[in-house]
Amino acid sequence: MIEGEAVASAEKPLMRVPLVLNKRNFSWVTERIAGVIEANAPRWWWVAFAITSMVAAFGLFCLGYQISTGVGTWGLNHPVGWAWDITNFVFWIGIGHAGTLISAILFLLRQKWRTSINRAAEAMTLFAVICAAIFPGVHVGRVWMAWYLAPLPNNYGIWPNFRSPLLWDVFAVSTYFSVSVLFWYTGLIPDLATLRDRAKTKIKKLLYGIFAVGWRGSNRNWRHYEMAYLLLAGLSTPLVLSVHSVVSFDFATSIIPTWHTTIFPPYFVAGAIFGGFAMVLTLLVPARAIYKLHDIITPQHVDKMAKIILLTGSIVTYAYAMEFFVAWYSGNQYEKFAFYNRIFGPYWWYWWVGMLFCNMLSPQLFWFKACRRNIYIVYFVCMCVNAGMWFERFIIIVGGLHRDFLPSSWGMFYPTWVDIWTFIGTLGIFTSLFLLFIRYLPMIAMSEVKIVLPEANPHHAWPGEHHPVAAGGKERN
Amino acid sequence: MGAEYPSASALYEAAKRVRDSGFKRWDVHSPFPIHGMDEAMGLGKSWLSAAVLGGGITGLLTATILEFGPSWFIYPLIVHGKPTNWATVPAFFPIMFELTVLFAAFTAFFAMLIMNGLPRWYHPVFNWQRFSRATNDGFFLIIEARDPRFTELEARELLEQSGGEHVTIIHEED
């Protein structure tokens, strides 16, 4: 007893801020999260979904128009052969990275606060990768020839070039998507079982039941489940770092000034996580306000995500600065000109607004706790970062291509309405999928949030506090 | 025969007692994995990792064959007059890595299902009304009648003494 009290008093000053506020219990977590799905769809949901699905449908129409008419409907031409399409691809795939970082890397680092946000972030990953995959698929021109990307011989017996970074990209993105689906679904199984056991109608019970694969919460199952989850996290960790590295190889292995730099892989990965966390907050801050999830997604969570945005934003700033330094230090006139052109060339304002203001300066606000705790400032910075990261990719891709070695082959890029609406369409697809997700699946991992409640620990009963058995019994009427 | 426990720590203590009294065919059910429950139940480390290692090696070999077969033997491609000798082998590494991860991840997922005997949509425990709380906030311990040590009296006594409530006999059929 004396020893126990000593432990208790020693732990008191070190007590961490709880991850779930207001001492909520297990069934509160279930009720609150499953309740979101079980209640009727609120009116705002229908309005939002109607708008986003119309935008998505128009985006799909643009894709159909582009496929049936030809790539000429886009503004791409000599010398800018990659423009909005690849910008959008890199933008979307980058957003996905935050989801995997939260679900895998923070899991391995035992960052328990991840449990409140990982499910939604993983869903965001999947939807972002779906949006990303559209662009390289259709920008090849003749979409029906896309099977040339597969490791199969064509009708002349020629195989794809396995030494090409573009083929690495095919493998990297498809692996990334498949593994993300598996990871997400594995995490969903216990929560689907919860929904199955709460379902009121037969059809819901059947559907959730099928996908819950008969999960019973058995510890003999949890044993293998936890190992599988750990290994999936371990596999996803190098994977997420590799995907954007491979994306950056598409550029880094070429000879275009500003593209062929060895700094690209870490620079792209940091940028991806930077942009992805901004998108996680962009989605979760409204969801938290609408569904009153403030006890689960606490100010602490927002604060920590803001710190990650600050960290990765500073890494990105360093990378930008290093590019300029290397351009100067290399003595290479093309490289030097390209970076001069980035700031003072025809696309100058993309750099001043997108890269300088949105990506380098705005996250610096997060040095101040008052800014990290002010939800409006957080949201403003996230919006800046979302936009800034799109501009960054545009500057890298179009900025590099539009003025390279020969002034005689310089040119500008002007997007067409199809370019613009295809991109807006993917925003619609992304938000529609996310709205469907929060409607039909638990947006917070219930079984994982329960683990971080103090009474989930079997050694929770330290003296001085009320006995957890009694506490549990009281709340369970 | 099943019993419900009021908390994770009560279930943890009960599991240790059931383990020590020598039962073999029993299980605990909880809405989340309880830390340390594997030891409390006398279970070792999951050997799922061995299957995943096998899956990863299969993926690596698949990628090796897939890349060296066409690019080395069937139809060596010469692009931009670049060499195709051993110095170019590192260009094969990204795909080797990706397929290793891909195969290992699929193995982890399917091995988890197979080792858990899932999907299994029917199970006698679902016949117990209270059991639906196992995915919400209930903590259950189930001893199967198939256990060689099982007698109704002894099992009931053990479950009740260890703090179990609502001790119930669950039948195969409704």
Coordinates of C-alpha atoms in Angstrom, one line a residue, chain B residues 1 31 47 50 74 77 105 107 112 122 157 165:
Chain B
M1 CA -20.2 -21.4 -20.4
P31 CA -13.9 -4.6 -27.2
W47 CA 3.8 -16.6 -35.2
A50 CA 6.8 -16.0 -39.9
I74 CA 13.6 -12.5 -73.1
L77 CA 15.6 -3.2 -74.1
A105 CA 1.0 -7.0 -46.6
T107 CA 0.1 -12.3 -46.4
M112 CA -4.5 -13.0 -39.8
Y122 CA -21.9 -18.1 -37.2
E157 CA -17.5 -22.0 -9.4
E165 CA -21.4 -12.0 -13.4

